[in-house]
Tab-separated table of C-alpha atoms and ligand atoms in Angstrom:
chain	number	residue	atom	x	y	z
I	1	MET	CA	15.122	13.916	17.811
I	2	SER	CA	11.925	14.622	20.021
I	3	THR	CA	8.829	15.322	18.232
I	4	GLN	CA	9.733	18.892	20.179
I	5	GLU	CA	11.966	19.795	17.253
I	6	TYR	CA	8.755	20.313	15.075
I	7	SER	CA	7.494	22.801	17.778
I	8	VAL	CA	7.137	26.309	16.116
I	9	ASN	CA	5.725	27.786	19.292
I	10	GLY	CA	2.388	26.036	19.309
I	11	SER	CA	1.823	27.666	16.011
I	12	ARG	CA	0.253	26.152	12.730
I	13	LEU	CA	2.456	24.016	10.094
I	14	SER	CA	0.738	25.004	6.863
I	15	PHE	CA	0.988	23.252	3.805
I	16	PRO	CA	1.682	24.066	0.485
I	17	ALA	CA	-1.578	25.403	-1.847
I	18	GLY	CA	-2.922	22.293	-3.714
I	19	PHE	CA	-1.419	19.685	-1.366
I	20	VAL	CA	-3.706	16.374	-2.038
I	21	TRP	CA	-5.437	15.358	1.473
I	22	GLY	CA	-6.468	11.930	0.980
I	23	ALA	CA	-7.554	8.419	2.383
I	24	ALA	CA	-6.634	5.104	1.136
I	25	THR	CA	-8.733	1.619	0.974
I	26	ALA	CA	-8.259	-1.710	-1.030
I	27	ALA	CA	-11.022	-3.317	-3.258
I	28	TYR	CA	-10.918	-6.566	-1.224
I	29	GLN	CA	-10.658	-5.286	1.968
I	30	ILE	CA	-13.613	-3.037	1.863
I	31	GLU	CA	-15.865	-4.449	-1.036
I	32	GLY	CA	-17.513	-7.808	-0.395
I	33	GLY	CA	-20.063	-8.631	-2.981
I	34	ALA	CA	-17.620	-11.287	-3.784
I	35	THR	CA	-19.746	-13.061	-6.034
I	36	ALA	CA	-21.699	-9.917	-7.212
I	37	ASP	CA	-22.273	-9.306	-10.641
I	38	GLY	CA	-20.489	-11.674	-12.277
I	39	ARG	CA	-16.829	-11.275	-9.936
I	40	GLY	CA	-14.412	-14.339	-10.140
I	41	PRO	CA	-12.486	-15.709	-7.416
I	42	SER	CA	-8.915	-14.197	-6.229
I	43	ILE	CA	-6.208	-15.717	-4.584
I	44	TRP	CA	-7.466	-13.796	-1.496
I	45	ASP	CA	-11.039	-15.406	-1.614
I	46	THR	CA	-9.008	-18.937	-1.674
I	47	PHE	CA	-6.637	-18.011	0.707
I	48	SER	CA	-9.173	-16.500	3.338
I	49	HIS	CA	-11.333	-19.817	2.880
I	50	THR	CA	-8.477	-22.050	3.839
I	51	PRO	CA	-8.648	-22.783	7.438
I	52	GLY	CA	-5.669	-21.496	9.443
I	53	LYS	CA	-4.639	-19.003	7.366
I	54	VAL	CA	-6.430	-15.707	8.235
I	55	VAL	CA	-7.355	-15.022	11.891
I	56	GLY	CA	-11.029	-16.181	13.193
I	57	GLY	CA	-11.460	-17.739	9.814
I	58	ASP	CA	-12.227	-14.064	8.840
I	59	THR	CA	-12.993	-13.502	4.958
I	60	GLY	CA	-13.376	-10.731	2.709
I	61	ASP	CA	-16.937	-12.048	1.399
I	62	VAL	CA	-18.795	-9.276	2.964
I	63	ALA	CA	-15.945	-6.771	4.364
I	64	VAL	CA	-17.803	-3.745	4.890
I	65	ASP	CA	-20.251	-3.882	2.620
I	66	HIS	CA	-18.592	-0.870	0.417
I	67	TYR	CA	-19.466	-2.437	-3.214
I	68	ARG	CA	-23.263	-1.633	-2.503
I	69	GLN	CA	-22.850	1.052	0.224
I	70	PHE	CA	-20.154	3.030	-2.303
I	71	ARG	CA	-22.249	6.120	-1.798
I	72	THR	CA	-22.652	6.461	1.655
I	73	ASP	CA	-18.851	6.252	2.146
I	74	ILE	CA	-18.110	8.861	-0.630
I	75	ALA	CA	-20.508	11.111	1.163
I	76	LEU	CA	-18.772	10.414	4.317
I	77	MET	CA	-15.021	11.476	2.130
I	78	ALA	CA	-16.935	14.327	1.248
I	79	GLU	CA	-18.013	15.462	4.810
I	80	LEU	CA	-14.227	15.069	5.684
I	81	GLY	CA	-13.271	17.156	3.112
I	82	LEU	CA	-11.045	14.668	1.109
I	83	SER	CA	-9.411	16.035	-1.925
I	84	ALA	CA	-8.465	12.581	-3.281
I	85	TYR	CA	-9.397	9.018	-2.707
I	86	ARG	CA	-7.124	6.130	-3.203
I	87	PHE	CA	-9.047	2.874	-4.067
I	88	SER	CA	-7.855	-0.307	-6.002
I	89	VAL	CA	-9.799	-2.319	-8.845
I	90	SER	CA	-10.605	-5.636	-8.158
I	91	TRP	CA	-9.169	-7.524	-11.375
I	92	PRO	CA	-11.532	-10.444	-11.260
I	93	ARG	CA	-14.748	-8.238	-11.223
I	94	ILE	CA	-13.247	-6.987	-14.737
I	95	GLN	CA	-11.749	-10.024	-16.148
I	96	PRO	CA	-13.129	-13.217	-13.762
I	97	GLY	CA	-10.698	-15.528	-14.839
I	98	GLY	CA	-7.549	-12.932	-15.224
I	99	ARG	CA	-7.834	-13.274	-19.007
I	100	GLY	CA	-9.858	-12.229	-22.041
I	101	PRO	CA	-13.502	-11.509	-21.919
I	102	VAL	CA	-14.150	-8.325	-20.187
I	103	ASN	CA	-17.160	-8.645	-17.642
I	104	ALA	CA	-19.271	-5.110	-18.424
I	105	ALA	CA	-20.886	-5.342	-14.627
I	106	GLY	CA	-17.472	-4.984	-13.167
I	107	LEU	CA	-16.287	-2.149	-15.381
I	108	ASP	CA	-19.274	-0.195	-15.000
I	109	TYR	CA	-19.312	-0.389	-11.091
I	110	TYR	CA	-16.041	1.463	-11.134
I	111	GLU	CA	-17.328	4.311	-13.310
I	112	ARG	CA	-20.366	4.711	-11.344
I	113	LEU	CA	-17.308	5.071	-7.976
I	114	VAL	CA	-15.375	7.668	-10.054
I	115	ASP	CA	-18.143	9.481	-11.457
I	116	GLU	CA	-19.739	9.376	-8.114
I	117	LEU	CA	-16.040	11.020	-6.618
I	118	LEU	CA	-15.998	13.489	-9.084
I	119	ARG	CA	-19.623	14.878	-8.536
I	120	HIS	CA	-18.398	15.383	-4.980
I	121	GLY	CA	-14.937	17.127	-6.129
I	122	ILE	CA	-12.974	14.257	-4.883
I	123	MET	CA	-9.932	12.939	-7.517
I	124	PRO	CA	-9.928	9.624	-7.846
I	125	VAL	CA	-6.563	8.001	-7.360
I	126	LEU	CA	-6.853	4.153	-9.096
I	127	THR	CA	-4.777	1.400	-8.130
I	128	LEU	CA	-4.734	-1.706	-10.458
I	129	TYR	CA	-3.261	-4.193	-8.344
I	130	HIS	CA	-3.819	-4.412	-4.705
I	131	TRP	CA	-3.298	-8.192	-4.292
I	132	ASP	CA	-6.290	-9.918	-5.478
I	133	LEU	CA	-4.684	-11.643	-8.360
I	134	PRO	CA	-7.718	-14.074	-10.306
I	135	GLN	CA	-7.276	-17.480	-9.051
I	136	GLU	CA	-7.269	-18.909	-12.532
I	137	LEU	CA	-4.030	-16.947	-12.922
I	138	GLU	CA	-2.777	-18.388	-9.730
I	139	ASP	CA	-3.911	-21.881	-10.840
I	140	ALA	CA	-1.576	-21.284	-14.270
I	141	GLY	CA	1.286	-20.407	-12.047
I	142	GLY	CA	0.132	-16.837	-10.724
I	143	TRP	CA	3.248	-14.399	-10.136
I	144	GLY	CA	5.771	-17.450	-10.554
I	145	GLU	CA	4.785	-17.292	-14.180
I	146	ARG	CA	5.863	-14.401	-16.715
I	147	ASP	CA	2.705	-14.775	-18.390
I	148	THR	CA	1.122	-13.153	-15.804
I	149	ALA	CA	2.898	-9.977	-16.457
I	150	ALA	CA	1.402	-9.868	-19.715
I	151	ARG	CA	-2.215	-10.501	-18.364
I	152	PHE	CA	-1.534	-7.693	-16.111
I	153	ALA	CA	-0.832	-5.195	-19.135
I	154	GLU	CA	-4.090	-6.362	-20.438
I	155	PHE	CA	-6.000	-5.848	-17.712
I	156	ALA	CA	-4.470	-2.244	-17.302
I	157	SER	CA	-5.430	-1.498	-20.856
I	158	VAL	CA	-8.951	-2.428	-20.484
I	159	VAL	CA	-9.365	-0.011	-17.247
I	160	GLY	CA	-7.241	2.603	-18.482
I	161	THR	CA	-9.236	2.775	-21.902
I	162	ARG	CA	-12.431	3.121	-19.743
I	163	LEU	CA	-11.511	5.211	-17.301
I	164	GLY	CA	-8.815	7.302	-18.289
I	165	ASP	CA	-10.545	10.742	-19.283
I	166	ARG	CA	-11.678	10.498	-15.288
I	167	VAL	CA	-8.757	9.026	-13.446
I	168	PRO	CA	-5.703	11.770	-13.342
I	169	LEU	CA	-3.525	9.931	-11.102
I	170	TRP	CA	-2.892	5.768	-11.709
I	171	THR	CA	-0.885	3.218	-9.635
I	172	THR	CA	-0.064	-0.058	-11.266
I	173	LEU	CA	0.822	-1.857	-8.304
I	174	ASN	CA	0.569	-1.791	-4.553
I	175	GLU	CA	3.466	-3.051	-2.486
I	176	PRO	CA	4.753	-5.788	-4.676
I	177	TRP	CA	7.379	-6.723	-1.848
I	178	CYS	CA	4.201	-7.887	-0.146
I	179	SER	CA	2.674	-9.871	-3.006
I	180	ALA	CA	6.102	-11.419	-3.861
I	181	PHE	CA	7.486	-12.246	-0.594
I	182	LEU	CA	4.981	-12.362	1.875
I	183	GLY	CA	2.574	-14.396	-1.220
I	184	TYR	CA	5.152	-16.759	-2.289
I	185	GLY	CA	7.968	-16.476	0.299
I	186	SER	CA	6.822	-16.686	3.918
I	187	GLY	CA	3.356	-17.758	3.165
I	188	GLU	CA	1.425	-15.332	5.262
I	189	HIS	CA	-0.580	-13.964	2.284
I	190	ALA	CA	-2.122	-15.341	-0.433
I	191	PRO	CA	-1.309	-17.751	-2.623
I	192	GLY	CA	0.375	-18.626	0.677
I	193	HIS	CA	3.519	-20.512	-0.973
I	194	THR	CA	6.879	-20.975	0.973
I	195	ASP	CA	9.528	-20.666	-1.675
I	196	PRO	CA	12.585	-18.249	-1.570
I	197	ALA	CA	13.444	-19.020	-5.725
I	198	LEU	CA	9.984	-18.489	-6.529
I	199	SER	CA	9.385	-15.200	-4.262
I	200	LEU	CA	12.506	-13.742	-6.343
I	201	ARG	CA	10.775	-14.926	-9.707
I	202	ALA	CA	7.497	-13.540	-8.632
I	203	ALA	CA	9.024	-10.065	-7.736
I	204	HIS	CA	10.563	-9.830	-10.924
I	205	HIS	CA	7.269	-10.605	-12.889
I	206	LEU	CA	5.523	-8.135	-11.023
I	207	LEU	CA	7.989	-5.514	-11.852
I	208	LEU	CA	7.704	-6.581	-15.211
I	209	ALA	CA	4.087	-6.474	-14.793
I	210	HIS	CA	4.503	-2.960	-14.130
I	211	GLY	CA	6.698	-2.009	-16.386
I	212	LEU	CA	4.466	-3.361	-19.171
I	213	GLY	CA	1.232	-1.911	-17.554
I	214	VAL	CA	3.084	1.440	-17.796
I	215	ALA	CA	3.489	0.867	-21.539
I	216	ALA	CA	-0.293	-0.195	-21.864
I	217	LEU	CA	-1.546	2.711	-19.949
I	218	ARG	CA	0.451	5.265	-21.368
I	219	SER	CA	-0.763	4.352	-24.759
I	220	VAL	CA	-4.391	4.709	-24.001
I	221	LEU	CA	-4.462	7.490	-21.022
I	222	PRO	CA	-4.637	10.913	-22.238
I	223	ALA	CA	-1.867	13.269	-22.140
I	224	GLY	CA	-1.280	14.743	-18.710
I	225	ALA	CA	-2.741	11.274	-16.552
I	226	GLU	CA	0.142	10.458	-14.236
I	227	VAL	CA	1.056	6.638	-13.647
I	228	SER	CA	2.879	5.277	-10.632
I	229	ILE	CA	3.679	2.489	-8.755
I	230	THR	CA	3.537	2.295	-4.583
I	231	LEU	CA	6.197	0.358	-3.000
I	232	ASN	CA	6.245	-0.253	1.286
I	233	LEU	CA	9.779	0.721	1.372
I	234	HIS	CA	11.559	0.027	4.651
I	235	ALA	CA	13.103	2.439	6.978
I	236	ILE	CA	16.111	0.008	7.776
I	237	MET	CA	18.269	1.204	10.558
I	238	PRO	CA	21.227	-0.731	11.847
I	239	ALA	CA	20.617	-1.831	16.015
I	240	SER	CA	24.181	-0.431	16.977
I	241	PRO	CA	27.022	0.848	15.229
I	242	SER	CA	28.790	-2.166	14.922
I	243	PRO	CA	29.887	-3.638	11.260
I	244	SER	CA	27.532	-6.541	11.674
I	245	ALA	CA	24.720	-4.393	12.215
I	246	ALA	CA	25.440	-2.295	9.196
I	247	GLU	CA	25.642	-5.758	6.840
I	248	ALA	CA	22.504	-6.593	8.146
I	249	ALA	CA	21.338	-3.048	7.072
I	250	ARG	CA	22.771	-3.298	3.784
I	251	ARG	CA	21.446	-7.070	3.010
I	252	LEU	CA	17.842	-6.487	4.050
I	253	ASP	CA	17.993	-3.249	2.381
I	254	GLY	CA	18.786	-5.212	-1.036
I	255	VAL	CA	15.761	-7.329	-0.657
I	256	ALA	CA	13.339	-5.002	0.673
I	257	ASN	CA	13.788	-1.917	-0.922
I	258	ARG	CA	16.682	-1.898	-3.492
I	259	ILE	CA	15.332	-4.926	-5.502
I	260	PHE	CA	12.416	-2.977	-6.139
I	261	LEU	CA	14.065	1.077	-6.766
I	262	ASP	CA	17.182	0.331	-8.720
I	263	PRO	CA	15.034	-1.777	-11.584
I	264	LEU	CA	12.498	0.794	-11.510
I	265	LEU	CA	14.301	4.080	-11.354
I	266	ARG	CA	18.162	3.144	-12.025
I	267	GLY	CA	17.789	1.076	-14.893
I	268	GLY	CA	18.476	-2.508	-13.494
I	269	TYR	CA	19.224	-4.777	-10.245
I	270	PRO	CA	21.363	-3.909	-7.731
I	271	PHE	CA	24.450	-6.195	-7.887
I	272	ASP	CA	24.817	-7.201	-4.383
I	273	VAL	CA	21.120	-8.570	-4.097
I	274	VAL	CA	21.976	-10.876	-6.957
I	275	ARG	CA	25.222	-12.006	-5.415
I	276	ASP	CA	23.186	-12.153	-1.859
I	277	THR	CA	20.388	-14.479	-3.205
I	278	GLY	CA	22.728	-16.191	-5.701
I	279	SER	CA	22.757	-19.722	-3.870
I	280	LEU	CA	18.845	-19.709	-4.237
I	281	THR	CA	18.233	-18.713	-7.836
I	282	ASP	CA	20.389	-18.095	-10.990
I	283	TRP	CA	18.143	-15.052	-12.191
I	284	SER	CA	17.712	-16.692	-15.160
I	285	PHE	CA	13.930	-15.359	-14.904
I	286	VAL	CA	15.483	-12.144	-16.024
I	287	ARG	CA	15.370	-11.856	-19.977
I	288	ALA	CA	17.407	-9.456	-21.982
I	289	GLY	CA	15.312	-6.263	-22.324
I	290	ASP	CA	13.308	-6.909	-19.048
I	291	GLU	CA	15.060	-4.138	-17.092
I	292	ALA	CA	14.370	-1.648	-19.509
I	293	VAL	CA	10.885	-2.331	-19.567
I	294	ILE	CA	10.679	-2.036	-15.921
I	295	GLY	CA	12.405	1.002	-15.958
I	296	GLU	CA	9.915	2.846	-17.950
I	297	PRO	CA	9.716	6.380	-16.684
I	298	ILE	CA	7.079	6.864	-14.040
I	299	ASP	CA	5.706	10.295	-13.215
I	300	LEU	CA	5.292	9.596	-9.280
I	301	LEU	CA	6.351	7.340	-6.659
I	302	GLY	CA	4.162	6.231	-3.952
I	303	VAL	CA	5.418	5.509	-0.553
I	304	ASN	CA	3.488	3.795	2.278
I	305	TYR	CA	5.120	3.914	5.514
I	306	TYR	CA	4.268	2.757	9.154
I	307	ALA	CA	7.135	1.875	10.880
I	308	PRO	CA	10.712	1.601	11.118
I	309	THR	CA	12.682	-1.549	10.980
I	310	LEU	CA	15.723	-2.295	13.416
I	311	VAL	CA	18.140	-4.862	12.307
I	312	ASP	CA	21.696	-6.972	13.284
I	313	LEU	CA	23.100	-10.467	12.321
I	314	GLY	CA	22.302	-12.936	14.532
I	315	GLU	CA	21.656	-16.748	14.811
I	316	PRO	CA	20.785	-17.848	11.197
I	317	ARG	CA	16.972	-19.412	11.187
I	318	SER	CA	15.532	-22.020	8.686
I	319	GLY	CA	12.093	-22.300	7.328
I	320	PRO	CA	9.851	-20.307	5.531
I	321	THR	CA	11.008	-16.544	4.972
I	322	ALA	CA	10.037	-13.413	3.406
I	323	TRP	CA	13.625	-12.275	3.324
I	324	PRO	CA	15.580	-14.315	0.913
I	325	GLY	CA	19.711	-14.307	1.976
I	326	CYS	CA	18.864	-12.988	5.107
I	327	ASP	CA	18.366	-15.884	7.276
I	328	ASP	CA	21.096	-14.655	10.005
I	329	VAL	CA	19.367	-10.881	9.855
I	330	VAL	CA	17.372	-10.208	13.358
I	331	PHE	CA	14.865	-7.972	13.659
I	332	VAL	CA	15.253	-6.099	16.717
I	333	ARG	CA	12.397	-4.644	18.834
I	334	GLN	CA	12.813	-0.865	19.382
I	335	PRO	CA	11.934	0.369	22.914
I	336	GLY	CA	8.968	2.749	22.994
I	337	PRO	CA	5.087	2.634	22.091
I	338	ALA	CA	3.824	0.520	19.316
I	339	THR	CA	0.509	0.109	17.739
I	340	ALA	CA	-1.997	-2.864	17.982
I	341	MET	CA	0.027	-4.389	15.444
I	342	GLY	CA	3.136	-4.265	17.512
I	343	TRP	CA	4.566	-1.703	14.649
I	344	THR	CA	6.883	0.822	17.003
I	345	ILE	CA	5.544	4.300	16.669
I	346	ASP	CA	8.235	6.088	15.284
I	347	ALA	CA	8.073	8.805	12.767
I	348	ARG	CA	11.839	9.482	12.486
I	349	GLY	CA	11.783	6.685	10.237
I	350	LEU	CA	9.766	8.468	7.641
I	351	ARG	CA	12.008	11.461	7.683
I	352	THR	CA	15.114	8.973	7.104
I	353	LEU	CA	13.195	7.345	4.067
I	354	LEU	CA	12.311	10.600	2.565
I	355	LEU	CA	15.464	11.802	2.848
I	356	ARG	CA	17.504	8.715	1.485
I	357	LEU	CA	14.696	8.592	-1.607
I	358	HIS	CA	15.548	12.376	-2.587
I	359	GLU	CA	19.054	11.742	-2.425
I	360	ASP	CA	19.561	8.450	-4.041
I	361	TYR	CA	16.545	8.496	-6.380
I	362	PRO	CA	16.103	12.368	-7.122
I	363	GLY	CA	14.140	13.914	-8.844
I	364	LEU	CA	11.062	12.166	-8.898
I	365	PRO	CA	7.829	13.370	-6.854
I	366	LEU	CA	6.692	11.485	-4.153
I	367	MET	CA	3.414	10.866	-2.441
I	368	ILE	CA	2.700	9.267	0.852
I	369	THR	CA	-0.050	6.505	-0.242
I	370	GLU	CA	-0.414	5.148	3.238
I	371	ASN	CA	0.323	5.948	6.654
I	372	GLY	CA	-1.845	4.963	9.647
I	373	ALA	CA	-1.908	3.043	13.034
I	374	ALA	CA	-4.566	0.321	14.197
I	375	PHE	CA	-5.538	0.568	17.807
I	376	ASP	CA	-8.117	-1.146	19.947
I	377	ASP	CA	-11.097	1.367	19.211
I	378	ARG	CA	-14.516	1.000	20.761
I	379	VAL	CA	-17.633	3.361	20.577
I	380	GLN	CA	-18.283	4.546	23.670
I	381	ALA	CA	-21.775	5.137	25.642
I	382	ASP	CA	-21.994	8.160	24.080
I	383	GLY	CA	-21.390	7.257	20.640
I	384	ALA	CA	-17.815	8.616	20.110
I	385	VAL	CA	-14.723	6.755	19.551
I	386	ARG	CA	-11.825	8.309	21.015
I	387	ASP	CA	-8.497	7.388	19.587
I	388	PRO	CA	-6.137	10.128	20.727
I	389	GLU	CA	-3.140	7.490	19.705
I	390	ARG	CA	-4.154	7.774	16.385
I	391	ILE	CA	-4.470	11.182	16.142
I	392	ALA	CA	-0.885	11.540	17.842
I	393	TYR	CA	0.482	9.079	15.114
I	394	LEU	CA	-0.996	10.931	12.331
I	395	ARG	CA	0.259	14.093	13.904
I	396	ASP	CA	3.841	13.389	13.879
I	397	HIS	CA	3.802	11.793	10.717
I	398	LEU	CA	2.311	14.981	9.071
I	399	ALA	CA	4.952	17.249	11.020
I	400	VAL	CA	7.561	14.930	9.120
I	401	VAL	CA	5.867	15.393	5.679
I	402	HIS	CA	5.770	19.217	6.267
I	403	GLU	CA	9.310	19.187	7.342
I	404	SER	CA	10.327	17.200	4.324
I	405	ILE	CA	8.780	19.472	1.771
I	406	GLU	CA	10.348	22.535	3.871
I	407	ALA	CA	13.770	20.543	3.309
I	408	GLY	CA	12.866	20.690	-0.649
I	409	ILE	CA	11.579	17.189	-1.166
I	410	ASP	CA	8.617	17.049	-3.910
I	411	LEU	CA	5.958	15.287	-1.826
I	412	ARG	CA	2.821	16.102	-3.482
I	413	GLY	CA	0.208	14.647	-0.658
I	414	TYR	CA	-1.190	12.460	1.805
I	415	PHE	CA	-3.189	9.354	2.330
I	416	VAL	CA	-4.140	8.079	5.742
I	417	TRP	CA	-4.800	4.470	5.583
I	418	SER	CA	-7.456	3.752	6.257
I	419	LEU	CA	-10.761	5.519	5.497
I	420	LEU	CA	-12.626	2.813	7.120
I	421	ASP	CA	-12.030	-0.547	9.574
I	422	ASN	CA	-11.210	-3.299	7.244
I	423	PHE	CA	-10.151	-6.798	6.626
I	424	GLU	CA	-6.786	-6.640	7.272
I	425	TRP	CA	-5.377	-9.575	5.505
I	426	ALA	CA	-4.398	-12.594	7.520
I	427	PHE	CA	-5.475	-10.706	10.916
I	428	GLY	CA	-8.855	-10.399	9.491
I	429	TYR	CA	-11.020	-7.947	11.148
I	430	THR	CA	-9.143	-7.779	14.231
I	431	LYS	CA	-6.869	-5.085	13.533
I	432	ARG	CA	-8.914	-1.671	13.204
I	433	PHE	CA	-6.970	1.084	10.705
I	434	GLY	CA	-9.807	3.240	9.813
I	435	ILE	CA	-10.414	7.101	10.825
I	436	VAL	CA	-14.320	5.625	10.451
I	437	HIS	CA	-15.427	3.002	12.804
I	438	VAL	CA	-17.403	0.211	11.091
I	439	ASP	CA	-19.813	-2.160	13.386
I	440	TYR	CA	-19.071	-5.279	11.243
I	441	ALA	CA	-22.520	-6.550	12.452
I	442	THR	CA	-24.622	-3.821	11.407
I	443	GLN	CA	-22.228	-2.036	8.849
I	444	ARG	CA	-22.736	1.044	10.882
I	445	ARG	CA	-20.033	3.757	10.240
I	446	VAL	CA	-18.905	6.412	12.969
I	447	LEU	CA	-16.432	8.813	12.634
I	448	LYS	CA	-13.704	8.191	15.086
I	449	ASP	CA	-12.204	11.129	16.825
I	450	SER	CA	-9.341	11.140	14.180
I	451	ALA	CA	-11.680	11.829	11.182
I	452	HIS	CA	-13.032	14.778	12.865
I	453	TRP	CA	-9.247	16.030	13.591
I	454	TYR	CA	-8.284	15.328	9.909
I	455	ARG	CA	-11.325	16.934	8.851
I	456	ALA	CA	-10.160	20.188	10.626
I	457	VAL	CA	-6.509	19.614	9.279
I	458	ILE	CA	-7.766	19.373	5.711
I	459	ARG	CA	-9.759	22.233	6.230
I	460	ALA	CA	-6.794	24.510	7.606
I	461	ASN	CA	-4.540	22.718	5.276
I	462	GLY	CA	-2.139	22.449	8.362
I	463	ILE	CA	-1.763	21.285	11.503
I	464	ASP	CA	-1.744	22.930	14.796
I	465	TRP	CA	1.192	22.047	16.984
I	466	ALA	CA	0.550	22.958	20.216
Q	501	FCB	C1	-0.074	-2.400	3.757
Q	501	FCB	C2	-1.362	-2.591	2.801
Q	501	FCB	C3	-2.731	-1.965	2.919
Q	501	FCB	C4	-3.008	-2.374	4.629
Q	501	FCB	C5	-1.836	-1.742	5.381
Q	501	FCB	C6	-1.773	-1.818	6.735
Q	501	FCB	O1	0.602	-3.162	3.690
Q	501	FCB	O2	-0.992	-2.165	1.746
Q	501	FCB	O3	-3.510	-2.712	2.296
Q	501	FCB	O4	-2.961	-3.931	5.076
Q	501	FCB	O5	-0.717	-2.155	5.252
């Protein structure tokens, strides 16, 4: 399919009334204020301060100073016309040690943030966990430990009790795949463990935390508040029509997608995933009743999509991996353009993914909670930031969103990743995903061309397809 297939004679692709236009961020990536007002350390503070873990030794100590500049940033959101803002709450601001006493100043901060959003008519979409586990919980075993799930439910209930009357959409976890498999498998993310069995345990405890968190939220939120989870689902495609490529795709799909989707939406772990990883773990961390807890109904599924994944079978690799049971699966580089992350630009992956969700897990409303691209943006002499590749990327993906809605998929909104350039985890500040440029030395914000373009899209509630 070429992008031309979306062409409607140069006309406008209009979105349904009430379609949610948002932008997303995460606490550790933007807030800074690492020790402000009683915040405790998280695993990302520890990890980023460990030499060699993050490019350039960058940390989130200051980030883009959003902790102090949130009013300026919300004014920017209002200028763009956003109908919603997806942000995450820093757990160690609320419970510095991850359990027990609540730090009032931390809760007060998020209350001010939410109230400021509401004052501008912007819907707050709150993620409870975007990877910043309180370090004390990691010291006690982190996501490898079952008790961490119970601690998460306690945290969920604290935040839900305080902000439930003002936040209409709640997300338990952002991308548990990354937390489990980059954090405990490949070691590329905090806390940096490289143990495949532990990564599977962590995945289960994250899912359990989600289920317990949903129940905790339901018991404190007012009727009508919605609860969701956000997954980074992989659009996995076999690199060739061969049976071995199909086998690679099945196996990877298991530990990338179905390991989360099936217990969340179908009542239990997929048999083939348990079998494929059977030499690594006996799965005895799954206790009777856990799958029912994980399957607690949700109102909406958040989907983060950036790039497709092309696979085949090849020579088995050894060493740390984010893909347990997939040592002989190889990733094939798709020809064509890529972003500054090296991620292939191909909106067809999003179309495949949405159709698959619609068919295999029907009836669940969806929201694109992250989509975007990093490029090497610079402020030009005339003060503009010209990012035509980002505009093209966003436009192509929004065309797929539009097409999916037309095809009958219940897709309620779209959040650009990200509002601001920010701390891109192990890449530090070297990758710019924002539609707003940030000069890290001065904290000056400049709308990139893509921000101006997005504002026009929001205003028109549609994209013009020339
Ligand atoms: C996602 C993360 C988000 C950001 C983007 C680029 O995996 O949820 O924080 O890093 O990727």
